[in-house]
Amino acid sequence: MKRLKKFFAVFLVLLIPLTGCQGGDDEAASDTENENVVEFEFWSAPNPTQEAFWKSMADEYMKENTDVKINVSPMPESPSSEAGIQAAIASGSAPAVSENISRGFAAQLAGSEAIVPLEEFEGYDELIGNRNMEGSIAGWEFADGHQYVLPIYSNAMLFAWRLDILNELGYSEPPKTYSEVIEVGQKLKEKYPDKFLWARADLVQPTWWARWFDFFMLYNAASGGANFTSGSDFVADRDAGIKTLNFFNDLNENELVLTREATDPFETGMSIMMDIGPWTFPYWAEKFPDLVYGETFALSMPPVPDDVDPADSKTFADTKGLVIYSQASEEQQKAAFDFLTWVYSNPENDLTWFEKTNLPPARDDLSTNDAFVSYLEENPQLNIFAENIPNGTPAIDNEKFVEIQEEIGKEALNPIMKGEKDPEEAWDDMVDAISGVLK
Amino acid sequence: MNKRNEKLGWLFASPYLIYTLIFFLFPLLWAAYLAFTNWNTIAPEYDFVGLENFFNAFSSETVKAAFFVTYKFMLMFVPIVIIGSLFLAFLIHSLPKFKGLFSVGFFLPYLASGVASAIVVNGVLSYNSPFNEQLRSIGLDVDWLGSPILAPLIIALMMAWKFVGYYALLFLSGLESIPKEIYEAAEIDGAVGWKRFWHVTIPMLYPSFYTVTILAVGLMFGIFTEPYVLTGGGPEYATHTWQLEIYNQAFEKLNAGYGTAVAIINSIVTFLSIYIFKKVLEKWGAKHGWE
């Protein structure tokens, strides 16, 4: 017994340094020189550019507000940033505020009361007004009527077209309707049998996030951005959905799509159409300098069914934003919100963001505000992204968005691209499967 | 003296004991509890759901897929890696010089990042890679990662490439430890060439073979990176592993309770599979008098 006691004593002594290794932040937090200082953690996206932006913003803010201390650090990203946030919440070490939150993930967080509604903060309307984002944020309202996310950037996903090859085929601009796209594809195959209209391996995979960049781009275009779910109800536009699936079916029947993994198919001219976000341009500038906007490639909104006006085309908005976590104290939450209000009260900060990241700030006036005009003139390929921010529909706000988007692939898109189902049957199977998920 | 030694023993073992307690025992108990709840890792409240997660897992198509895919990988990977590493060990063993250098060289893939090697393989097998262009020029158009038969084989080969050098080291240490006197005695008895190989080398390598087989079998239950990067578990769940299922459920669909139940089922299946293999190998060794 004595020996056992001694062993446990030694055991506990050895535990002390181990426990001492943890909770450094807590110690730091309680060790503030001035008790009136509010200290909070800010998690930036796990990439150096965004981290640098937020660090510089926090430094500037702290110069003006000496009673606030902001610790900016990148969010853990192993195995994914979402998993890192989950782990932090589970272990009670969530930050006060973080960026890099998609609407779908926000729905999961909101469903578990892990984040707080932003419209309840004093000064919310002022923030939205100052940043000119009433239109952009409207689509972010959740089914419960709250606004949990402040969108930072919004990429209205577009299609890039190889203008040089289109010119060879006798076209001066990208096709805008389904029948025009199929016609271009048929002409392409006649002239270049080895080329494809679109190379996208994900079309035959049930990968949930891939649906944002194929199905939802085209469904939003066909339906005018109609909701897919509302709360726990499936409310998608059946007519637009079937037309969308019909288009995919036509692409498959005409053998216009390569559904195998390929390296840079668009850049090498193997395919002439690709879904694109502005993050691609720095890569092209470095690796494919021959791709010049207006010369070798053009950008367009997703094509629409023949009976829809192309001017009404909508698309998927790849957009992420900031959330404030409920684990933070009310004082920290308020301090975090005040910091965000300060950042977005000055369009120059959005311009700095745009220049550093190439991600269009989620503002309604991006293409008209003087602060951005010269930058967009220097980068015309970004202008069309800026113009279409109001036409971007964010991801569905349902906690089960992963399962829902998996079912779109498994029941509808994948079998259509494999020639296993007709569009109506695929749509109905998908609806049944999604209804099962939403129960 | 004995008491002092005993204390010293406990003292030296205590860092590992503490480590085990914090990072294995406590999480294990927590996981066992979590498997009976519907917690999603972020909600402040959750319910106790009894065995529901386990029943759901047993009726899940993706869990069934993971179960069978693991054995499919095993059938491909274990023979390839054992034959490959054995061959490599003999090759290095027969070298007159620079054995260490070659051992380290073949061991390097084991240290390579799974993500990096998966990206390289993806590039090599892509539709417009020079390799596939060449194949198409002779009339062969192979969809490597889109075939339910070829995709798991590609992943098994990738993993074999990664582990062959590591297992070869184990075989090499076994080969190096066979006393020369045994070979001399066998030679006197007329065992030369293949006879010597089958009747002396292989039996003497049995402990290494046993170790490598058990390690290789165990490895099959922990595959994640390669299918995650290369195929996402497809095509048609042909490369959907236990770890992918656990990750998808716990971290993508936020079904942490269910994911933990799957992890526990995976642990039990792993334990039973390794135990059966161990018993089979022991019986086989005993039958030939190699133990």
XYZ file of C-alpha atoms in Angstrom:
730
model
C 0.000 0.000 0.000
C 2.834 2.345 0.956
C 4.589 1.539 -2.297
C 1.450 2.251 -4.227
C 1.082 5.605 -2.463
C 4.678 6.476 -3.276
C 4.151 5.468 -6.872
C 1.116 7.736 -7.194
C 3.034 10.571 -5.564
C 5.759 10.213 -8.185
C 3.063 9.878 -10.827
C 1.458 13.152 -9.785
C 4.800 14.962 -9.651
C 5.445 13.864 -13.225
C 1.973 15.004 -14.252
C 2.653 18.596 -13.198
C 4.985 19.525 -16.083
C 2.603 17.830 -18.511
C -0.365 19.837 -17.360
C 1.815 22.885 -17.247
C 2.384 22.510 -20.967
C -1.287 23.116 -21.583
C -3.436 26.154 -21.184
C -0.717 28.648 -21.963
C -3.260 30.845 -23.590
C -5.465 30.808 -20.543
C -2.574 31.876 -18.399
C -1.747 34.588 -20.859
C -5.359 35.652 -20.841
C -5.491 35.966 -17.092
C -2.099 37.577 -17.014
C -3.071 40.799 -18.715
C -1.395 43.770 -17.190
C -4.534 45.839 -17.262
C -7.676 44.256 -15.937
C -9.787 46.508 -18.166
C -8.289 45.042 -21.318
C -10.617 42.710 -23.227
C -8.639 39.949 -24.866
C -10.006 37.585 -27.496
C -8.844 35.026 -30.024
C -9.362 35.545 -33.748
C -8.902 32.543 -36.017
C -8.069 33.395 -39.592
C -8.331 30.982 -42.513
C -5.338 28.635 -42.640
C -3.530 30.485 -45.385
C -0.714 33.015 -44.957
C -2.293 35.819 -47.011
C -5.484 35.943 -44.980
C -3.607 35.568 -41.710
C -1.363 38.508 -42.665
C -4.409 40.645 -43.527
C -6.120 40.019 -40.200
C -2.901 40.497 -38.253
C -2.378 43.905 -39.834
C -6.028 44.846 -39.177
C -5.770 43.745 -35.541
C -2.504 45.685 -35.051
C -4.053 48.873 -36.451
C -7.181 48.438 -34.365
C -5.224 47.845 -31.168
C -3.265 51.074 -31.754
C -6.548 52.966 -31.711
C -8.166 50.818 -28.999
C -5.688 50.125 -26.232
C -8.342 48.406 -24.122
C -8.572 45.501 -26.593
C -6.073 42.719 -27.253
C -6.661 40.550 -30.324
C -4.674 37.355 -30.785
C -4.788 36.435 -34.472
C -3.767 32.903 -35.386
C -4.626 30.535 -38.245
C -7.282 27.963 -37.489
C -6.096 24.349 -37.232
C -6.603 22.621 -40.572
C -5.919 18.970 -39.865
C -7.776 16.994 -41.162
C -9.884 20.016 -42.187
C -10.560 23.493 -40.826
C -14.140 22.434 -39.996
C -12.839 19.491 -37.980
C -10.411 21.835 -36.221
C -13.257 24.136 -35.214
C -15.355 21.182 -34.040
C -12.479 19.942 -31.897
C -12.006 23.402 -30.407
C -15.703 23.703 -29.553
C -15.767 20.183 -28.115
C -12.787 20.939 -25.887
C -14.110 24.357 -24.829
C -11.282 26.249 -26.525
C -13.157 27.920 -29.387
C -12.041 31.423 -30.364
C -14.298 34.461 -30.012
C -14.464 34.926 -33.764
C -13.266 33.098 -36.872
C -13.467 33.508 -40.604
C -13.578 30.777 -43.304
C -17.112 29.625 -42.453
C -19.380 28.503 -45.267
C -23.145 28.834 -44.986
C -23.597 25.072 -44.760
C -21.126 24.689 -41.916
C -22.647 27.744 -40.245
C -26.008 25.947 -40.356
C -24.443 23.023 -38.494
C -22.890 25.382 -35.946
C -26.096 27.379 -35.547
C -28.126 24.189 -35.132
C -25.919 23.329 -32.178
C -26.011 26.885 -30.762
C -22.262 27.170 -31.170
C -22.479 30.595 -32.839
C -24.508 33.682 -32.044
C -26.906 35.707 -34.256
C -25.113 38.827 -35.466
C -28.171 41.023 -35.984
C -28.639 41.109 -32.208
C -25.432 43.118 -31.755
C -25.777 46.840 -31.372
C -24.537 48.500 -34.546
C -25.320 45.605 -36.878
C -27.451 47.678 -39.280
C -24.774 50.352 -39.298
C -22.134 47.769 -40.226
C -24.234 46.397 -43.095
C -25.033 49.891 -44.327
C -21.448 51.139 -44.101
C -20.219 48.183 -46.091
C -22.985 48.463 -48.678
C -23.926 44.811 -48.417
C -27.685 44.767 -47.924
C -28.167 42.790 -51.159
C -25.277 40.400 -50.590
C -26.318 39.517 -47.065
C -29.997 39.030 -47.911
C -29.278 35.560 -49.291
C -27.458 34.676 -46.090
C -30.514 34.856 -43.863
C -31.091 31.483 -42.220
C -34.391 29.635 -42.058
C -34.863 30.780 -38.446
C -34.676 34.419 -39.553
C -31.250 35.061 -38.015
C -27.986 36.190 -39.609
C -25.194 34.084 -38.184
C -22.496 34.872 -40.732
C -20.951 38.090 -41.948
C -19.784 37.219 -45.475
C -16.256 38.446 -46.187
C -15.963 37.536 -49.816
C -18.276 36.254 -52.486
C -17.118 34.443 -55.593
C -19.976 34.327 -58.043
C -18.773 31.155 -59.771
C -18.451 31.595 -63.529
C -17.554 29.513 -66.542
C -14.319 30.209 -68.364
C -14.287 29.551 -72.108
C -11.320 29.128 -74.449
C -12.016 32.136 -76.638
C -9.245 31.222 -79.078
C -10.861 27.838 -79.772
C -14.359 29.356 -79.879
C -13.068 31.761 -82.531
C -11.727 28.819 -84.543
C -15.195 27.271 -84.388
C -16.756 30.503 -85.664
C -17.974 32.021 -82.386
C -16.978 35.398 -80.982
C -18.396 34.915 -77.490
C -19.335 32.098 -75.086
C -22.702 30.365 -75.583
C -25.451 31.504 -73.211
C -28.198 28.885 -73.524
C -28.278 25.092 -73.301
C -28.867 24.571 -77.024
C -26.054 27.001 -77.883
C -23.678 25.083 -75.595
C -24.594 21.742 -77.180
C -24.164 23.246 -80.648
C -20.696 24.552 -79.743
C -19.834 21.133 -78.315
C -20.948 19.318 -81.464
C -18.904 21.663 -83.661
C -15.907 21.163 -81.378
C -16.169 17.379 -81.682
C -16.476 17.632 -85.464
C -13.305 19.677 -85.730
C -11.344 18.218 -82.785
C -12.593 14.709 -81.905
C -10.024 14.426 -79.095
C -11.124 17.597 -77.343
C -13.951 17.939 -74.838
C -16.341 20.710 -73.994
C -15.868 20.258 -70.233
C -13.472 18.044 -68.253
C -14.820 17.283 -64.808
C -14.179 13.963 -63.077
C -16.369 14.952 -60.115
C -19.479 14.581 -62.255
C -19.352 10.813 -61.716
C -18.354 11.028 -58.029
C -20.717 11.631 -55.101
C -18.274 14.141 -53.556
C -20.642 16.492 -51.721
C -18.739 19.750 -52.137
C -18.292 19.203 -55.877
C -22.023 19.806 -56.342
C -21.496 23.501 -55.634
C -19.391 23.816 -58.767
C -21.516 21.838 -61.204
C -25.112 21.121 -60.198
C -25.770 24.266 -58.155
C -24.179 26.611 -60.672
C -26.567 25.365 -63.342
C -29.584 24.834 -61.088
C -29.308 28.403 -59.779
C -29.041 29.683 -63.352
C -32.121 27.727 -64.413
C -34.232 28.544 -61.368
C -33.237 32.160 -60.763
C -31.482 31.085 -57.574
C -34.544 29.332 -56.097
C -34.115 27.786 -52.670
C -33.368 24.101 -52.495
C -34.426 23.586 -48.913
C -36.231 25.728 -46.381
C -35.734 24.607 -42.829
C -36.455 20.886 -42.963
C -38.553 21.123 -46.157
C -37.435 20.309 -49.687
C -38.620 23.248 -51.770
C -36.542 23.036 -54.955
C -37.944 24.115 -58.316
C -38.750 20.778 -59.990
C -39.093 22.226 -63.494
C -35.729 24.022 -63.303
C -34.148 20.974 -61.691
C -35.258 18.607 -64.437
C -34.125 21.075 -67.109
C -30.724 21.199 -65.407
C -30.472 17.414 -65.335
C -31.635 17.281 -68.955
C -28.742 19.541 -69.883
C -26.274 17.217 -68.148
C -27.928 14.306 -69.934
C -27.465 16.049 -73.306
C -23.812 16.740 -72.514
C -23.325 13.054 -71.748
C -25.259 11.755 -74.772
C -23.227 13.986 -77.079
C -20.011 12.762 -75.405
C -18.969 16.337 -74.670
C -17.695 15.759 -71.131
C -14.540 14.036 -69.945
C -15.345 12.441 -66.587
C -11.800 11.252 -65.896
C -9.071 12.950 -63.889
C -7.013 15.174 -66.167
C -4.177 17.606 -65.518
C -4.964 21.224 -66.458
C -7.355 20.193 -69.274
C -8.676 23.721 -69.882
C -5.251 25.335 -69.718
C -3.836 22.880 -72.250
C -6.811 23.290 -74.574
C -8.045 19.744 -74.109
C -11.347 21.166 -72.910
C -12.830 24.572 -73.712
C -15.074 25.246 -70.730
C -14.422 25.159 -66.984
C -16.044 26.257 -63.761
C -13.856 28.967 -62.318
C -13.280 31.160 -59.286
C -10.875 34.108 -59.092
C -8.315 32.097 -57.096
C -7.313 30.466 -60.405
C -5.834 33.639 -61.936
C -2.602 33.836 -59.874
C -1.933 30.190 -60.815
C -2.492 30.955 -64.488
C -0.330 34.077 -64.341
C 2.506 31.958 -62.989
C 2.072 28.759 -64.973
C 0.043 29.669 -68.071
C 0.910 33.260 -69.037
C -0.558 32.659 -72.511
C -4.029 32.632 -71.002
C -5.018 36.267 -71.392
C -8.488 37.578 -70.585
C -10.295 38.706 -73.733
C -7.744 37.017 -76.002
C -7.435 33.352 -75.131
C -10.206 33.068 -72.587
C -13.529 34.690 -71.755
C -15.767 34.491 -68.711
C -19.523 34.042 -68.599
C -22.359 33.326 -66.237
C -23.693 29.742 -66.353
C -25.828 28.919 -69.411
C -29.603 28.877 -68.951
C -32.442 26.780 -70.414
C -33.607 28.035 -73.837
C -36.761 29.586 -72.379
C -34.871 31.656 -69.794
C -33.357 35.060 -70.505
C -29.554 34.767 -70.099
C -29.596 38.194 -68.442
C -31.470 36.577 -65.543
C -28.815 33.917 -65.001
C -27.819 33.270 -61.417
C -24.984 31.167 -60.082
C -23.549 29.563 -56.992
C -21.722 31.971 -54.709
C -18.624 30.429 -53.231
C -18.647 32.618 -50.195
C -17.294 32.437 -46.708
C -17.626 34.676 -43.744
C -17.074 35.454 -40.101
C -18.924 34.032 -37.137
C -18.858 34.847 -33.432
C -18.822 31.860 -31.083
C -21.145 31.431 -28.143
C -18.320 30.008 -26.013
C -16.769 33.473 -25.807
C -17.898 35.765 -23.003
C -20.399 38.510 -23.842
C -17.624 41.056 -23.368
C -15.389 39.218 -25.866
C -18.260 38.813 -28.329
C -19.000 42.536 -28.215
C -15.314 43.417 -28.581
C -15.058 41.048 -31.573
C -18.130 42.595 -33.203
C -16.788 46.124 -32.656
C -13.526 45.087 -34.300
C -15.401 43.759 -37.358
C -17.460 46.959 -37.515
C -14.240 48.975 -37.518
C -12.640 46.828 -40.265
C -15.640 47.087 -42.587
C -16.362 50.762 -42.015
C -13.492 51.582 -44.373
C -13.645 50.355 -48.007
C -9.840 50.691 -48.175
C -9.621 47.641 -45.893
C -11.761 45.685 -48.344
C -9.482 46.873 -51.145
C -6.409 45.658 -49.219
C -8.165 42.313 -48.771
C -9.021 42.150 -52.498
C -5.454 42.982 -53.543
C -3.930 40.462 -51.164
C -6.297 37.556 -51.687
C -7.961 38.068 -55.089
C -11.255 37.234 -53.368
C -13.986 39.787 -54.162
C -15.301 41.449 -50.997
C -18.994 40.707 -50.425
C -20.227 44.229 -51.226
C -23.045 45.296 -53.504
C -21.006 48.253 -54.771
C -17.800 46.409 -55.623
C -17.981 47.226 -59.340
C -19.071 50.850 -58.798
C -17.313 52.072 -55.641
C -14.426 54.432 -56.472
C -12.183 52.606 -54.017
C -12.142 49.532 -56.264
C -12.473 51.003 -59.761
C -8.766 51.400 -60.516
C -7.952 47.917 -59.195
C -10.703 46.354 -61.331
C -9.482 48.295 -64.371
C -6.028 46.794 -63.840
C -7.599 43.323 -63.411
C -10.515 43.183 -65.882
C -10.973 39.448 -65.364
C -12.104 40.226 -61.812
C -14.666 42.777 -62.948
C -17.236 40.208 -64.085
C -16.928 38.492 -60.695
C -17.526 41.834 -59.002
C -20.531 42.632 -61.213
C -22.181 39.295 -60.451
C -21.880 39.322 -56.675
C -25.629 40.130 -56.401
C -26.359 37.164 -58.739
C -24.603 34.636 -56.512
C -26.682 32.320 -54.325
C -24.821 30.962 -51.292
C -24.841 27.324 -50.183
C -27.994 25.821 -48.690
C -28.441 26.578 -44.998
C -29.306 23.137 -43.776
C -27.502 21.162 -41.075
C -27.701 18.084 -43.303
C -26.201 19.836 -46.312
C -23.443 17.223 -46.674
C -25.940 14.342 -46.925
C -28.247 16.386 -49.198
C -25.444 17.178 -51.612
C -24.230 13.573 -51.514
C -27.705 12.432 -52.562
C -27.756 14.902 -55.473
C -24.645 13.161 -56.735
C -25.579 9.578 -55.909
C -29.205 9.634 -57.048
C -29.214 12.191 -59.851
C -26.036 13.620 -61.327
C -23.720 10.588 -61.211
C -26.193 8.100 -62.767
C -27.137 10.625 -65.470
C -23.495 11.139 -66.402
C -23.091 7.365 -66.552
C -26.193 7.038 -68.715
C -27.979 4.969 -66.076
C -31.104 7.111 -65.479
C -33.283 9.545 -67.338
C -33.565 13.070 -65.851
C -37.109 12.788 -64.479
C -36.454 9.462 -62.805
C -33.181 10.807 -61.409
C -34.890 13.906 -60.023
C -37.643 11.889 -58.347
C -35.143 9.440 -56.830
C -33.107 12.383 -55.560
C -36.180 14.020 -54.006
C -37.082 10.765 -52.222
C -33.549 10.370 -50.890
C -33.314 13.991 -49.732
C -36.735 13.808 -48.093
C -35.429 10.810 -46.157
C -32.408 12.826 -45.038
C -34.553 15.798 -43.972
C -36.956 13.718 -41.852
C 18.301 -3.184 -3.710
C 15.330 -4.958 -5.279
C 12.894 -2.401 -3.851
C 15.071 0.422 -5.097
C 15.179 -1.169 -8.539
C 11.443 -1.619 -8.497
C 10.944 2.068 -7.676
C 13.377 3.037 -10.385
C 11.516 0.791 -12.799
C 8.212 2.501 -12.015
C 9.884 5.889 -12.228
C 11.294 5.218 -15.679
C 8.065 3.662 -16.892
C 5.890 6.456 -15.521
C 6.242 8.925 -18.455
C 4.900 6.263 -20.797
C 2.221 5.256 -18.309
C 1.111 8.869 -17.970
C 1.183 9.295 -21.737
C -0.931 6.161 -22.179
C -3.365 7.268 -19.530
C -3.876 10.717 -21.049
C -3.768 9.909 -24.738
C -5.140 6.350 -24.891
C -7.044 5.210 -21.836
C -9.068 8.362 -21.214
C -9.989 8.853 -24.906
C -10.868 5.160 -25.130
C -13.274 5.380 -22.196
C -14.693 8.637 -23.560
C -15.183 7.045 -26.992
C -16.916 4.034 -25.471
C -19.343 6.412 -23.772
C -19.762 8.624 -26.851
C -20.740 5.655 -29.029
C -23.995 5.363 -27.059
C -24.959 8.998 -27.627
C -26.049 11.138 -30.560
C -23.552 13.927 -29.803
C -22.279 15.884 -32.799
C -19.176 17.330 -31.026
C -20.495 20.903 -30.971
C -23.979 20.797 -29.441
C -24.173 21.637 -25.748
C -26.683 18.827 -25.211
C -27.097 15.309 -26.530
C -29.146 12.202 -25.857
C -28.238 8.706 -24.796
C -29.388 6.462 -27.651
C -28.308 3.048 -26.397
C -27.312 0.638 -29.135
C -28.965 2.607 -31.950
C -25.638 3.740 -33.439
C -24.420 0.145 -33.565
C -27.637 -1.123 -35.174
C -27.459 1.686 -37.739
C -23.827 0.844 -38.456
C -24.580 -2.847 -38.998
C -27.273 -1.989 -41.524
C -25.224 0.701 -43.279
C -24.161 0.056 -46.858
C -21.050 2.197 -46.440
C -19.926 0.297 -43.330
C -20.437 -2.977 -45.182
C -18.415 -1.561 -48.057
C -15.613 -0.556 -45.679
C -15.615 -4.058 -44.160
C -15.214 -5.835 -47.489
C -12.916 -3.231 -49.039
C -10.424 -3.788 -46.191
C -10.157 -7.502 -46.975
C -9.970 -6.724 -50.690
C -7.016 -4.434 -49.967
C -5.539 -7.163 -47.782
C -5.742 -9.732 -50.578
C -3.901 -7.368 -52.887
C -1.462 -5.648 -50.541
C -0.225 -8.434 -48.251
C 1.074 -10.823 -50.967
C 2.558 -7.968 -53.014
C 4.332 -6.371 -50.067
C 5.622 -9.660 -48.622
C 6.981 -10.933 -51.939
C 8.382 -7.484 -52.774
C 10.063 -6.903 -49.424
C 11.415 -10.447 -49.291
C 12.909 -10.032 -52.774
C 14.368 -6.656 -51.814
C 15.841 -8.059 -48.596
C 17.588 -10.847 -50.518
C 18.835 -8.339 -53.048
C 20.361 -6.097 -50.384
C 21.632 -9.102 -48.418
C 23.523 -10.329 -51.462
C 25.295 -7.004 -51.974
C 29.031 -7.085 -51.297
C 29.069 -3.402 -50.208
C 26.845 -0.420 -49.331
C 24.072 -2.513 -47.742
C 23.247 0.312 -45.335
C 23.035 2.874 -48.090
C 20.609 0.776 -50.152
C 18.567 -0.099 -47.080
C 18.104 3.585 -46.320
C 17.337 4.315 -49.979
C 14.541 1.761 -50.136
C 13.269 2.905 -46.739
C 12.769 6.505 -47.923
C 9.285 6.000 -49.469
C 8.094 5.056 -45.987
C 8.941 8.586 -44.901
C 7.265 10.214 -47.902
C 4.022 12.080 -47.334
C 0.984 10.048 -48.348
C -0.639 13.194 -49.732
C 2.378 14.042 -51.883
C 2.710 10.542 -53.316
C -1.046 10.373 -53.970
C -0.870 13.647 -55.901
C 2.048 12.317 -57.952
C 0.164 9.092 -58.723
C -2.899 11.127 -59.642
C -0.786 13.101 -62.116
C 0.770 9.983 -63.619
C -2.623 8.317 -64.070
C -4.488 11.390 -65.296
C -6.194 11.162 -68.678
C -3.702 13.430 -70.427
C -0.504 12.215 -68.763
C 2.306 11.107 -71.134
C 1.861 7.572 -69.778
C -1.813 7.419 -70.769
C -1.182 9.245 -74.038
C 1.289 6.480 -74.912
C -1.191 3.782 -73.959
C -3.904 5.385 -76.089
C -1.505 5.544 -79.024
C -1.374 1.732 -78.953
C -5.130 1.457 -78.530
C -5.290 1.059 -74.748
C -7.587 3.528 -73.004
C -7.593 2.641 -69.298
C -9.638 4.500 -66.691
C -7.288 3.663 -63.808
C -9.069 5.380 -60.967
C -12.575 5.029 -62.399
C -12.555 1.244 -62.374
C -13.800 -0.571 -59.233
C -11.153 -3.243 -59.855
C -8.173 -1.097 -60.816
C -8.634 1.716 -58.277
C -8.093 -0.484 -55.187
C -5.196 -2.198 -56.953
C -3.545 1.186 -57.601
C -3.899 2.107 -53.931
C -2.592 -1.307 -52.830
C 0.431 -0.878 -55.131
C 1.029 2.652 -53.806
C 1.004 1.394 -50.259
C 3.234 -1.542 -51.184
C 5.739 0.915 -52.691
C 5.646 2.868 -49.453
C 6.065 -0.084 -47.096
C 8.210 -2.494 -49.088
C 11.469 -0.853 -47.968
C 10.393 -0.819 -44.328
C 9.397 -4.482 -44.305
C 12.531 -5.371 -46.277
C 14.551 -4.027 -43.338
C 12.750 -6.456 -41.028
C 13.452 -9.350 -43.396
C 17.037 -8.169 -43.810
C 17.625 -8.197 -40.060
C 16.178 -11.737 -40.048
C 18.499 -12.793 -42.872
C 21.533 -11.216 -41.213
C 20.805 -13.087 -37.995
C 20.826 -16.576 -39.565
C 24.090 -18.157 -38.351
C 26.516 -19.212 -41.091
C 27.044 -22.549 -39.284
C 23.471 -23.555 -40.128
C 24.118 -23.020 -43.827
C 27.380 -24.944 -43.556
C 25.649 -27.832 -41.819
C 22.902 -27.807 -44.446
C 25.517 -27.851 -47.191
C 27.133 -30.911 -45.655
C 23.686 -32.568 -45.661
C 23.403 -31.735 -49.354
C 21.022 -28.765 -49.130
C 22.156 -26.275 -51.754
C 20.431 -23.719 -54.025
C 16.627 -23.834 -53.852
C 16.708 -26.647 -51.314
C 18.726 -24.485 -48.985
C 16.345 -21.598 -49.549
C 13.176 -23.595 -48.847
C 14.476 -25.741 -46.026
C 16.828 -23.384 -44.243
C 16.303 -19.723 -45.105
C 12.499 -19.622 -45.117
C 12.095 -21.506 -41.802
C 14.742 -19.308 -40.196
C 12.944 -16.228 -41.512
C 9.636 -17.335 -40.021
C 9.736 -14.853 -37.093
C 10.318 -11.958 -39.533
C 7.619 -13.282 -41.852
C 5.229 -13.532 -38.899
C 5.951 -9.950 -37.828
C 5.664 -8.498 -41.316
C 2.397 -10.313 -42.026
C 0.796 -9.134 -38.800
C 1.978 -5.559 -39.411
C 0.722 -5.615 -43.000
C -2.669 -7.019 -42.006
C -3.055 -4.446 -39.243
C -2.133 -1.639 -41.600
C -5.114 -2.412 -43.853
C -7.542 -1.258 -41.166
C -5.977 2.182 -40.970
C -5.874 3.261 -44.617
C -7.020 6.846 -45.050
C -4.768 9.285 -46.887
C -4.404 7.515 -50.237
C -8.104 6.872 -50.936
C -9.021 10.255 -49.440
C -6.775 12.104 -51.883
C -7.018 9.806 -54.909
C -10.553 8.484 -55.093
C -12.592 9.827 -52.169
C -13.634 6.224 -51.532
C -14.995 5.680 -55.041
C -15.709 4.480 -57.629
C -18.864 2.908 -56.228
C -17.290 2.599 -52.754
C -14.563 0.327 -54.140
C -11.934 2.139 -52.071
C -14.121 3.197 -49.147
C -12.160 2.276 -46.011
C -13.030 2.218 -42.321
C -11.096 5.413 -41.663
C -12.842 7.247 -44.499
C -16.212 6.174 -43.118
C -15.290 7.333 -39.604
C -13.944 10.652 -40.900
C -16.972 11.312 -43.120
C -19.418 10.554 -40.346
C -17.663 12.345 -37.493
C -16.173 15.361 -39.215
C -18.241 15.986 -42.328
C -21.721 14.890 -41.311
C -21.161 15.717 -37.642
C -22.434 12.311 -36.510
C -19.719 11.955 -33.872
C -21.606 9.418 -31.751
C -22.289 7.225 -34.744
C -18.740 7.722 -36.047
C -17.378 6.568 -32.697
C -19.589 3.483 -32.810
C -18.159 2.703 -36.263
C -14.649 3.250 -34.863
C -15.352 0.766 -32.071
C -16.712 -1.799 -34.542
C -13.594 -1.188 -36.631
C -11.382 -1.816 -33.561
C -13.163 -5.085 -32.786
C -12.954 -6.253 -36.417
C -9.269 -5.298 -36.498
C -8.546 -7.152 -33.267
C -10.406 -10.277 -34.399
C -8.815 -10.267 -37.854
C -5.295 -9.898 -36.468
C -6.009 -12.545 -33.840
C -7.215 -15.020 -36.496
C -4.204 -14.301 -38.691
C -1.907 -14.727 -35.685
C -3.441 -18.091 -34.836
C -3.278 -19.285 -38.455
C 0.378 -18.264 -38.719
C 1.220 -19.929 -35.411
C -0.480 -23.156 -36.487
C 1.281 -23.037 -39.820
C 4.621 -22.425 -38.113
C 4.007 -25.189 -35.580
C 2.983 -27.617 -38.314
C 6.327 -27.132 -40.037
C 8.262 -27.001 -36.778
C 9.413 -23.416 -37.365
C 8.359 -21.933 -34.059
